[in-house]
XYZ file of C-alpha atoms in Angstrom:
138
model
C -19.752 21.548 -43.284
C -23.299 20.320 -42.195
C -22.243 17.325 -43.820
C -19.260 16.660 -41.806
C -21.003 17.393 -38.649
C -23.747 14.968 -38.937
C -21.140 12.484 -39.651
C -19.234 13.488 -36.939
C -22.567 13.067 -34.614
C -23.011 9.556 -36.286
C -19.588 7.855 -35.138
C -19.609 9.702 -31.622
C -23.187 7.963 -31.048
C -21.997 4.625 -32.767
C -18.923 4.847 -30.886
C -20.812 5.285 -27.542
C -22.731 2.177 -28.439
C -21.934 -0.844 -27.107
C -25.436 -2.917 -27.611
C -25.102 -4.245 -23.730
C -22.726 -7.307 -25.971
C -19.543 -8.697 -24.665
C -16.912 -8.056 -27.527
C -14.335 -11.221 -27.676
C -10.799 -10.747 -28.849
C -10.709 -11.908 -32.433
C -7.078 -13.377 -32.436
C -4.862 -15.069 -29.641
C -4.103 -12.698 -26.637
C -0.645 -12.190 -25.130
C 1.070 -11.647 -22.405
C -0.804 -11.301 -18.441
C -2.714 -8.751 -16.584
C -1.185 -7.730 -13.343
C -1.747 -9.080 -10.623
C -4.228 -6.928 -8.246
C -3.845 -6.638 -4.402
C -6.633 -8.597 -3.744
C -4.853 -11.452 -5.410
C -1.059 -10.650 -4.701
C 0.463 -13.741 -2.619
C 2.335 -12.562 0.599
C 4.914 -15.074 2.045
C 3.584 -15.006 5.926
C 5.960 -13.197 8.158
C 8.053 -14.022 11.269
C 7.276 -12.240 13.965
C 10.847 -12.996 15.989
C 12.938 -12.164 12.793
C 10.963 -8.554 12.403
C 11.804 -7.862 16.272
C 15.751 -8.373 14.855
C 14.917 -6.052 11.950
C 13.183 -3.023 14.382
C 16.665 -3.152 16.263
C 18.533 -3.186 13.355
C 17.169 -0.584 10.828
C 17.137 1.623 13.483
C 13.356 1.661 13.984
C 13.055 2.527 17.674
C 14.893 5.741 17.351
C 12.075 7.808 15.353
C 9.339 5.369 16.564
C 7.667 4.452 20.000
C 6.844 1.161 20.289
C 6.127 -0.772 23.450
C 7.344 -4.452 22.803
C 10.555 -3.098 21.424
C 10.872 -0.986 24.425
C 10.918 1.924 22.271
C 10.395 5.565 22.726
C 10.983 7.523 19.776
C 9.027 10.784 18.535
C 9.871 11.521 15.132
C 7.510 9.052 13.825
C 4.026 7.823 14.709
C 3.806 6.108 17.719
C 3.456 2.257 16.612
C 1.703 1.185 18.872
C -1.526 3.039 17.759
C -0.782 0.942 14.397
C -4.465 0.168 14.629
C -6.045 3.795 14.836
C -3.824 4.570 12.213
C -4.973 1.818 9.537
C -8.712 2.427 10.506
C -8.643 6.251 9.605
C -6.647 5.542 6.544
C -9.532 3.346 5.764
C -6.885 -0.180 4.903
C -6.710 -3.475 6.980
C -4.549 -3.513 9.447
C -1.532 -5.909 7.977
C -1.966 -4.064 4.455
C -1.525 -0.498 5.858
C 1.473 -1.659 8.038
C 3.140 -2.978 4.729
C 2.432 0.217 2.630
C 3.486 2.314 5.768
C 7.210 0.501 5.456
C 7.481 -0.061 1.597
C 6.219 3.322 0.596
C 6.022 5.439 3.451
C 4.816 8.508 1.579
C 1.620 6.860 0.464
C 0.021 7.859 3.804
C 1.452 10.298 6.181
C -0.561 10.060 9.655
C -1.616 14.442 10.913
C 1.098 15.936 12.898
C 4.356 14.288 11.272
C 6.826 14.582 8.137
C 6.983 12.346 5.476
C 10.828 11.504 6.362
C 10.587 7.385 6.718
C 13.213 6.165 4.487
C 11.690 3.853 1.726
C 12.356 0.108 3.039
C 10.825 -0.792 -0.443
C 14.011 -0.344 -2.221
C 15.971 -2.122 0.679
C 14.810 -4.716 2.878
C 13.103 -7.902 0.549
C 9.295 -8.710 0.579
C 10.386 -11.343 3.468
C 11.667 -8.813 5.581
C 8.950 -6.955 5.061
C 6.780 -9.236 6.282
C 8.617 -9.901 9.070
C 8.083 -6.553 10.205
C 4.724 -6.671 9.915
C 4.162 -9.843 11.344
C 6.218 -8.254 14.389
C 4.337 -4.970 14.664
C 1.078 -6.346 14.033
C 1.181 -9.189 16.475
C -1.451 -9.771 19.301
C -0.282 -9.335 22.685
């Protein structure tokens, strides 16, 4: 049993040492890592074709939002977009885009997580559309 234990010890240390070396793969490697956010290519949005998307997915009636002339109060008020994305701790454009393809990922104090998941049905395009729209300067 002592036996077995001071093995044991052996391989946990061995294992635990890596010698500060990098290790190379010894054969060919397959297949790709994916891709991280950092390096994830967005197709740049339209601004004018995310206005037509607010009206027509219905975003003005659980969202105030003062270009669209908006007033709704089931969501967060869009217009503090910015507040928002600062205390979730994301850039601005990034945080808009989670907040429509997976609105559960963040829920801002005070509301329900009840945003349908545009994810599943409007195309990365449209989604940046909508960003570019509600993220737009002036």
């Amino acid at each position: 049993m002592r036996r077995l234990a001071m093995l044991l010890g052996v391989t946990f240390l061995l294992a635990g040492c890596g010698g500060g070396k990098t290790v190379s793969p010894t054969g060919p490697v397959e297949g790709t890592l994916p891709a991280s956010p950092a390096t994830t290519t967005v197709a740049a949005g339209d601004p004018k074709a995310g206005a037509v998307l607010f009206k027509s997915q219905g975003c003005g009636g659980c969202h105030t939002f003062k270009p669209a002339a908006t007033n709704g109060n089931i969501g967060p008020d869009l217009d503090k977009l910015p507040d928002y994305a600062k205390t979730a701790k994301q850039p601005l454009a990034a945080f808009t885009r989670e907040s429509i393809a997976n609105p559960s990922a963040y829920v801002e104090k005070g509301y329900q997580p009840t945003m349908p998941d545009f994810g599943q049905t409007l195309s990365a395009k449209q989604i940046s559309d909508l960003v570019a729209y509600l993220t737009q300067k002036g």
